[in-house]
Short mmCIF file of C-alpha atoms in Angstrom, two decimals:
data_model
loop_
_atom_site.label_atom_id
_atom_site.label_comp_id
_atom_site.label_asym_id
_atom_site.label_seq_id
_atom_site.Cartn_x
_atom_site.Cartn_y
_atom_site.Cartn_z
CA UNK B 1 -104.52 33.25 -43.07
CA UNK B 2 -102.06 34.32 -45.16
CA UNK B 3 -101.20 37.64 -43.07
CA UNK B 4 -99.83 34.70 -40.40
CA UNK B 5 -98.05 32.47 -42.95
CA UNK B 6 -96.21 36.26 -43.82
CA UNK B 7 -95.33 36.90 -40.73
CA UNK B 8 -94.59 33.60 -39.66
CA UNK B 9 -91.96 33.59 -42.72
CA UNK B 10 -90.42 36.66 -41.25
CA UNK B 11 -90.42 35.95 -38.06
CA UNK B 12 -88.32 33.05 -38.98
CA UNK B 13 -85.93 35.41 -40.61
CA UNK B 14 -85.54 37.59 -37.60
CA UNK B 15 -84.71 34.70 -35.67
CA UNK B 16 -82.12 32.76 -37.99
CA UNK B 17 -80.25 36.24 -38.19
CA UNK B 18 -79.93 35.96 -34.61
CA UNK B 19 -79.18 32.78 -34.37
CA UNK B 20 -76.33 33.08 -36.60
CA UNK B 21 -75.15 36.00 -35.00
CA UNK B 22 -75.20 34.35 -31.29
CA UNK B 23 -73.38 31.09 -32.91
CA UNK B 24 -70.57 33.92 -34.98
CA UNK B 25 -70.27 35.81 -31.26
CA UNK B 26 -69.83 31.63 -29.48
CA UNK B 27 -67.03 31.03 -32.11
CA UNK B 28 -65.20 34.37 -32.09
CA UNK B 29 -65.54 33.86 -27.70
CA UNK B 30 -64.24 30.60 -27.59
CA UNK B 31 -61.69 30.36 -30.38
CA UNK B 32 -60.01 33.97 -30.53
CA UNK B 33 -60.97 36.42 -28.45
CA UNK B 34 -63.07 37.10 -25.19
CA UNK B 35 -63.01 39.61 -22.49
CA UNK B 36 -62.99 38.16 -18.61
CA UNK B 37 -63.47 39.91 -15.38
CA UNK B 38 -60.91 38.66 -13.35
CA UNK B 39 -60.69 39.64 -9.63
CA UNK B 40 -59.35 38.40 -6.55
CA UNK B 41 -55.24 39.20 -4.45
CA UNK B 42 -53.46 36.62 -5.76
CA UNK B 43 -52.10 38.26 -8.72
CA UNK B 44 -51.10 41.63 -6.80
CA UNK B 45 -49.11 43.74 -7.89
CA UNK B 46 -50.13 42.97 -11.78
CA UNK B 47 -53.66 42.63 -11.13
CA UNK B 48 -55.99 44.57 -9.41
CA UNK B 49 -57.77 42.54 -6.34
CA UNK B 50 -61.58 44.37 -6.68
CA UNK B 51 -60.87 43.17 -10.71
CA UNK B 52 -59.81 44.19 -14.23
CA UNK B 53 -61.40 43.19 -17.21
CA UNK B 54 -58.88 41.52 -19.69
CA UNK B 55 -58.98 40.53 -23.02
CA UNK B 56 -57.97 37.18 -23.15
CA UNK B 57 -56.82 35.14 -26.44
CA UNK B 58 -57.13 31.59 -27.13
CA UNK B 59 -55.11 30.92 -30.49
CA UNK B 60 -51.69 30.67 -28.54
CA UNK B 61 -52.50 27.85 -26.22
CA UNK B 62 -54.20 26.05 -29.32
CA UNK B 63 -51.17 26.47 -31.54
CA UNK B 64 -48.68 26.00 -28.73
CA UNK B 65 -46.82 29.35 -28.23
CA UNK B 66 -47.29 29.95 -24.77
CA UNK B 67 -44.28 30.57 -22.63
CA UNK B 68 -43.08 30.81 -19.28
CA UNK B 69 -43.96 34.26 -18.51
CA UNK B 70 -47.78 34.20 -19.72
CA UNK B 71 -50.37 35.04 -18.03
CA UNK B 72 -53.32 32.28 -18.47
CA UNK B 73 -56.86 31.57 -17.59
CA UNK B 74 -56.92 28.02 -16.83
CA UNK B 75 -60.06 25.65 -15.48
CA UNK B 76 -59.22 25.19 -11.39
CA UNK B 77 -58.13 21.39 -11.03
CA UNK B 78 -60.07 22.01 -7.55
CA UNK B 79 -63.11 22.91 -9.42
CA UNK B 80 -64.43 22.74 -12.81
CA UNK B 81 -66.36 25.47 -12.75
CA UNK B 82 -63.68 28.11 -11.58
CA UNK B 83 -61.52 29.81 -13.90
CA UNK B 84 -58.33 30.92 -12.25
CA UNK B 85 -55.94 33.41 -13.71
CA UNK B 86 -52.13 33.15 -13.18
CA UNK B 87 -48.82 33.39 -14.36
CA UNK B 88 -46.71 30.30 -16.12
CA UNK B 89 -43.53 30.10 -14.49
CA UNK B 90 -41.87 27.08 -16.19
CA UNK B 91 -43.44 24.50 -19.22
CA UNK B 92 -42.84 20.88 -19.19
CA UNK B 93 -39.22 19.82 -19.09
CA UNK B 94 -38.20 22.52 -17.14
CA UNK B 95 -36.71 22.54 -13.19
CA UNK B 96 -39.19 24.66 -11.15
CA UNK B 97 -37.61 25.93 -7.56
CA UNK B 98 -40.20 27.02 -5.11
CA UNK B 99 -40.94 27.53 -1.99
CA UNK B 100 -44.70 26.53 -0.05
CA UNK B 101 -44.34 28.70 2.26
CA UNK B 102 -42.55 32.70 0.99
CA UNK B 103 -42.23 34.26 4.82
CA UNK B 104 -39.71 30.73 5.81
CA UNK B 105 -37.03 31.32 3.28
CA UNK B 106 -35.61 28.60 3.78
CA UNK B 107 -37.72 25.70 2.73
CA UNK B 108 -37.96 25.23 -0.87
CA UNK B 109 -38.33 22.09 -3.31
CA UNK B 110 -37.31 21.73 -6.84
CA UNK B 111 -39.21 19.26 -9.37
CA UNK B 112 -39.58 18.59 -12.60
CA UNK B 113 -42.46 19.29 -14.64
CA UNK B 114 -44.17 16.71 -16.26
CA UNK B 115 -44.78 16.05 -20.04
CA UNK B 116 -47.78 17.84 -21.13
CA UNK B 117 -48.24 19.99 -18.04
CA UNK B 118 -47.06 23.49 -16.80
CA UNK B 119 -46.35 25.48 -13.76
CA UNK B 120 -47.82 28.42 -12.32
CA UNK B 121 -48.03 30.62 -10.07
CA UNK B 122 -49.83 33.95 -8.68
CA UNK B 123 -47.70 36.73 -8.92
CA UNK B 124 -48.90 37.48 -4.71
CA UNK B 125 -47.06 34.36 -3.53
CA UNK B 126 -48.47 34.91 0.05
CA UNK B 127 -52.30 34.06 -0.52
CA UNK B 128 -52.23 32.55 -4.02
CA UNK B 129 -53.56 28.83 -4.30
CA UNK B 130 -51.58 27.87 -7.48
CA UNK B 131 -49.12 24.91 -8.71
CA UNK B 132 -47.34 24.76 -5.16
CA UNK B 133 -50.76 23.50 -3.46
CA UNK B 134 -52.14 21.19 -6.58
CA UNK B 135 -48.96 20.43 -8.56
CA UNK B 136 -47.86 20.74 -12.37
CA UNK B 137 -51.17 22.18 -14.54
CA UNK B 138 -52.53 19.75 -17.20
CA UNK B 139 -52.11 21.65 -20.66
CA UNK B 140 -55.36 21.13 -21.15
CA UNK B 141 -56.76 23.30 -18.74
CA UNK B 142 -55.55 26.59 -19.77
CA UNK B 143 -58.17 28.44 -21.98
CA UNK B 144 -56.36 31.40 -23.33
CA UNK B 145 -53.78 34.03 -22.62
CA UNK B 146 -54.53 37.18 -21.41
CA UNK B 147 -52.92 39.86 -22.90
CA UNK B 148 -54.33 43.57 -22.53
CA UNK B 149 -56.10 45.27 -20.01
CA UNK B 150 -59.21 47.09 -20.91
CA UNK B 151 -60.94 48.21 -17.91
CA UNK B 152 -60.25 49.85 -15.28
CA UNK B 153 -58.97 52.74 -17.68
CA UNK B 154 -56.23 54.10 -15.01
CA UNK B 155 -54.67 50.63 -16.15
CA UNK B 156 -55.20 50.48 -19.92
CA UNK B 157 -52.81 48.64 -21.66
CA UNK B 158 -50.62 45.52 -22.54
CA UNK B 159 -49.89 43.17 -19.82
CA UNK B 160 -46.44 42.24 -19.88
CA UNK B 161 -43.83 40.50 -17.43
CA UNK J 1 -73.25 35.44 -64.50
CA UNK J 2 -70.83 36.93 -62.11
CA UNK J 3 -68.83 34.10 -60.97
CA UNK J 4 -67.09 36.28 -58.25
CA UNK J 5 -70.05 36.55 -56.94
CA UNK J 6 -71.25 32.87 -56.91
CA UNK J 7 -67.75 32.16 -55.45
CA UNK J 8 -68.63 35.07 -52.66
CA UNK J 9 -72.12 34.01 -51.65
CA UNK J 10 -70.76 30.15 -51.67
CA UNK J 11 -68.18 31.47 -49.29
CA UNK J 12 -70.47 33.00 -47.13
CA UNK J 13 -72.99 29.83 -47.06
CA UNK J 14 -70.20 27.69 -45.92
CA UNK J 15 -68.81 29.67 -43.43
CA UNK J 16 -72.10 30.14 -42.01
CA UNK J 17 -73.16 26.45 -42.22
CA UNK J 18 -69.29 26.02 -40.43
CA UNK J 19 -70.34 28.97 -37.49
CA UNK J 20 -73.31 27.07 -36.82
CA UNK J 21 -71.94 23.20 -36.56
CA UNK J 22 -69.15 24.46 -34.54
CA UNK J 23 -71.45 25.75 -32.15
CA UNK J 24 -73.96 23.02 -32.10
CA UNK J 25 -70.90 20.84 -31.64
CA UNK J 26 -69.84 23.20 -28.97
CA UNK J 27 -72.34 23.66 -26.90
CA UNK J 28 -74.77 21.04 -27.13
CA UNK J 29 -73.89 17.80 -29.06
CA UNK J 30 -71.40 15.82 -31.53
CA UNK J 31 -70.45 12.93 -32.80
CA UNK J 32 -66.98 10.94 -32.80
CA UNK J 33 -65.51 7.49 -33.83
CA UNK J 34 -63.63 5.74 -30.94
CA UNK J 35 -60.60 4.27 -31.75
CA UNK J 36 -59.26 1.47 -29.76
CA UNK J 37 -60.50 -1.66 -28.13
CA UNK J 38 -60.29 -0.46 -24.51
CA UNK J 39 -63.82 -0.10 -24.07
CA UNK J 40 -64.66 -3.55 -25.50
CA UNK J 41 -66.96 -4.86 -25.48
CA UNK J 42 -69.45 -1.09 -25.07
CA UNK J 43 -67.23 0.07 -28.33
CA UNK J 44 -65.67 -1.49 -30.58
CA UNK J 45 -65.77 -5.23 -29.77
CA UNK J 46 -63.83 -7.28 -31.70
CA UNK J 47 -66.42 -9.67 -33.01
CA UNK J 48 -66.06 -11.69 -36.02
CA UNK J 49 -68.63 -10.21 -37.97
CA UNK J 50 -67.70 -8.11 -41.13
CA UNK J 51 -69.20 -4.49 -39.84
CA UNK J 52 -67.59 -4.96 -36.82
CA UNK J 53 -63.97 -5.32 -38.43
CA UNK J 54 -64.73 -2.50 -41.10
CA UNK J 55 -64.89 0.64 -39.12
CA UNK J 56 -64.81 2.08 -35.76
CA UNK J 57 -68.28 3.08 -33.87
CA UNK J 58 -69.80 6.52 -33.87
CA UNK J 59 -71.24 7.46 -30.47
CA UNK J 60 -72.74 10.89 -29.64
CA UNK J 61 -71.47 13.13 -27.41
CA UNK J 62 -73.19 15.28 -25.45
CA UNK J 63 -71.76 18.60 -24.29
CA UNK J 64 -75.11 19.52 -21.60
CA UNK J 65 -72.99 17.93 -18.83
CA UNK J 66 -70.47 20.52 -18.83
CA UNK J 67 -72.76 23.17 -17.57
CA UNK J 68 -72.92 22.07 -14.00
CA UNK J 69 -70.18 19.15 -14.14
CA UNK J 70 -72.52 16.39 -12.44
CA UNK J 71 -71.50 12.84 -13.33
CA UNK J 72 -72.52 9.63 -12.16
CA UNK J 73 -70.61 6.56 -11.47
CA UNK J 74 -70.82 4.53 -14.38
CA UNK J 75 -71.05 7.33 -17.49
CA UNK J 76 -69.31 7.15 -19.75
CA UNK J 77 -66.98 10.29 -20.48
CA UNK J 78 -64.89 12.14 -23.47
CA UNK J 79 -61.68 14.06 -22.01
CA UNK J 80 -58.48 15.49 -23.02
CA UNK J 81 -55.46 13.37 -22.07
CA UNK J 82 -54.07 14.81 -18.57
CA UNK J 83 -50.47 13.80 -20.50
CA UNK J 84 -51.33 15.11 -24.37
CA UNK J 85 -53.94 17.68 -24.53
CA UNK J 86 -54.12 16.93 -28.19
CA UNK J 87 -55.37 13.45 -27.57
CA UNK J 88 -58.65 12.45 -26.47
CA UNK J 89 -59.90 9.10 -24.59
CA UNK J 90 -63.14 8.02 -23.73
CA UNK J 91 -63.36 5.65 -20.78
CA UNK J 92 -66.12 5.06 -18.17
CA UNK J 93 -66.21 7.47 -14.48
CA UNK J 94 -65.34 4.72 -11.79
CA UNK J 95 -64.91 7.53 -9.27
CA UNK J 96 -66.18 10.45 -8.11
CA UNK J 97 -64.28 13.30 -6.05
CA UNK J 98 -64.01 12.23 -2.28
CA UNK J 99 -64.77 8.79 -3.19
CA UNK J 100 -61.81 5.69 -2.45
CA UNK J 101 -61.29 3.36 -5.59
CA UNK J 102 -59.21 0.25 -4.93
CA UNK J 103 -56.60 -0.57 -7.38
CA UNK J 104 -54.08 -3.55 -7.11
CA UNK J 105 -51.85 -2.24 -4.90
CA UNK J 106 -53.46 0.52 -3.13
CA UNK J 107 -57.01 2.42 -2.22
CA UNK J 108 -56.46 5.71 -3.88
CA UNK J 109 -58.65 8.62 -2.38
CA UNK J 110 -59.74 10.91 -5.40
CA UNK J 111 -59.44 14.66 -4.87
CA UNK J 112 -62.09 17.47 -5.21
CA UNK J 113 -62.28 18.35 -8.51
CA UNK J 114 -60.95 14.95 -9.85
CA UNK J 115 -62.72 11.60 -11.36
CA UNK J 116 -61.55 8.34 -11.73
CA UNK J 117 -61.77 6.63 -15.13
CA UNK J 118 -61.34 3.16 -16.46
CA UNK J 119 -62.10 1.33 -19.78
CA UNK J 120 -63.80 -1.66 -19.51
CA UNK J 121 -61.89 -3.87 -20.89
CA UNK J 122 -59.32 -3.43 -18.64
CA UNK J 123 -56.67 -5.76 -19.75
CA UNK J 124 -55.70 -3.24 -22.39
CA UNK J 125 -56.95 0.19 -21.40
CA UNK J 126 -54.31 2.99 -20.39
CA UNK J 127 -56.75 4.95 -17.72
CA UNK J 128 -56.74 6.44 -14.25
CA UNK J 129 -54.82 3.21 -13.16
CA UNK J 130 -51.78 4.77 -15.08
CA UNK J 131 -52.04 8.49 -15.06
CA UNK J 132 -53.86 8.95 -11.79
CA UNK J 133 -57.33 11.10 -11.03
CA UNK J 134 -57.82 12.96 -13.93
CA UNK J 135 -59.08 16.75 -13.40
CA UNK J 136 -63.20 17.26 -14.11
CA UNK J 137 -62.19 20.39 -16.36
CA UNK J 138 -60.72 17.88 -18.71
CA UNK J 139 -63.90 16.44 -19.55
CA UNK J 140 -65.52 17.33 -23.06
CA UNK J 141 -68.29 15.49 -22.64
CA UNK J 142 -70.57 12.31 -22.18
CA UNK J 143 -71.59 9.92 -24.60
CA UNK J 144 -75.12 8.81 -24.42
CA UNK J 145 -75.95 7.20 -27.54
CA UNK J 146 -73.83 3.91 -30.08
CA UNK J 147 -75.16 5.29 -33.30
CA UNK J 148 -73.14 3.04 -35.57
CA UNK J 149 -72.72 0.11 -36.90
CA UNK J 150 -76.38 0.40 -37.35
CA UNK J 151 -76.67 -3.20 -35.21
CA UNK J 152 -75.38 -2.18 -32.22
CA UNK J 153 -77.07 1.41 -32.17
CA UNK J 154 -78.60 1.88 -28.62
CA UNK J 155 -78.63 4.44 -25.51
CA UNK J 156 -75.09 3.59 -23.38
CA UNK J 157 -76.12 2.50 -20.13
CA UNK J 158 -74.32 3.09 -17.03
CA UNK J 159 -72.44 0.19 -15.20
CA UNK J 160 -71.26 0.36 -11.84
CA UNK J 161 -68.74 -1.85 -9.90
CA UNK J 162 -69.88 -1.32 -5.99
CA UNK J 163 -67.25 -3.86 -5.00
CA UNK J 164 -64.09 -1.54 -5.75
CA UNK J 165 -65.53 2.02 -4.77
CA UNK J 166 -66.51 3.52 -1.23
CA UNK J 167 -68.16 6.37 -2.12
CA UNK J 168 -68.53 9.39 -0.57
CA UNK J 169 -72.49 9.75 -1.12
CA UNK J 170 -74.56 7.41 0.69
CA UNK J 171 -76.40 6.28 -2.65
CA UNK J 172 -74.75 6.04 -6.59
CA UNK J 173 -77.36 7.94 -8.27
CA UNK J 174 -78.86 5.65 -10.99
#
């Protein structure tokens, strides 16, 4: 009986060490840093379309230093369960100028962005599915900025503008 | 007695203990005060009764629903303010993507991806009716459960107006 109780009581160990560890590895994920495959064309040339892995961090959109320029992984307003990566081009307050359609040069709209949304766009204008087909970006959408690539390692490095 | 080390392994306790709720709070439920009478009279009715006047309800949240994003008609949902994302409201899903929702002036049809939310008491609730469809990805959760004041602790059912929706699906799930 009381080889069960002992290994009962260290089972129980095993398992809370875990347990904390999964909950540390949630927290550091969610709230600092995470790597993301990302993959798909509509962030050619910065982006590789079979897909990079990126570190992505998620203090700056919490504290509110993101910037037109970033690139972002925000929650699809198309679908909740898609995570789309692209690039801010303007925050609120600010005049965006774009155009639906990049091979007719000569149709383009201006607006302003709402309070408490942002604009972006794919860096591949041609087949990205960004701002100019669903409008300004709620803030709260975006779930962190990526900033460095990690994989594939031709490509290793900081992503910049 | 080392006190650094007291200090240390008190450290280490609470930052575990912190890990752990923020995780639990994370991923599978919490629980928050609503502020506001716009969901009178589910929370926060404005009864003349002492409790009712002292403090704002507690309701649980939880945070299962955002595996999968399924909602009903009629929950009742948590989400980040399509106009603040620092703010959070809690208001009840009227619509569903693909369904129509009549307003005053117009039938608005709701995108995919979007919901339609109102507060019940909608004389003074700023919802859907002011900002539009808000996006599912906003949603932190859905709150199942009035835990206080202790009188008015019960599950929160769902309540559907048939009258103002055409829905897309040929039954409201229940």
């Amino acid at each position: 009986m009381r080889q069960w109780r002992i290994i009962a009581k260290e089972a129980m160990a095993r398992a809370s060490i875990i347990g904390k560890f999964l909950c540390l590895l949630h927290v550091t994920d969610a709230y600092i840093l995470s790597s993301n495959h990302v993959l798909g064309p509509s962030m050619l040339p910065t982006l590789n379309i079979t897909g990079d892995v990126v570190l992505v961090e998620h203090l700056s959109h919490r504290l509110g230093k993101l910037g037109s320029g970033d690139l972002v992984l925000v929650r699809s307003p198309l679908d909740p369960k898609k995570t789309l990566t692209k690039r801010i081009v303007a925050m609120e307050g600010d005049k965006v100028t774009f155009s639906l359609d990049p091979t007719r040069s000569h149709s383009s709209r201006s607006l302003v962005v709402p309070k408490g949304h942002v604009w972006i766009q794919g860096d591949n204008a041609y087949v990205s599915c960004d701002s100019r087909h669903f409008g300004p970006l709620p803030y709260g959408l975006i779930e962190g900025k990526a900033f460095m690539r990690v994989w594939p390692p031709s490509s290793f490095g900081l992503l910049g503008e | 007695m080392g006190t650094p080390r007291v200090l240390w392994s008190i450290t280490k306790k609470c930052f575990t203990v912190g890990v752990i709720t923020l995780t639990v709070s994370d991923l599978f439920a919490s629980i928050v005060p609503v502020r506001g009478a716009s969901m009178s009279p589910t929370f926060n009715p404005k009864t003349n009764s002492l409790l009712d006047s002292l403090s704002d309800d507690r309701v649980l949240v939880e945070k299962l629903c955002l595996r999968n994003y399924k909602f009903s008609h009629g929950d009742v949902i948590v989400f980040s303010s399509p106009n603040n994302h620092k703010e959070k409201h809690v208001k009840r899903i009227v619509g569903l993507p693909g369904d129509w929702v009549g307003t005053i002036y117009d039938v608005v049809h709701i995108p995919e991806g979007h919901c339609w939310v109102e507060g019940d008491n909608t004389a003074s609730s700023l919802d859907s009716r002011s900002f539009g469809p808000v996006p599912l990805g906003l949603v932190k959760g859905r709150v199942t459960h009035v835990l206080w004041p202790p009188h008015r602790v019960g599950t929160v059912d769902r309540k559907t107006s048939q009258n103002r929706v055409s829905s897309s699906s040929s039954a409201s799930k229940f």
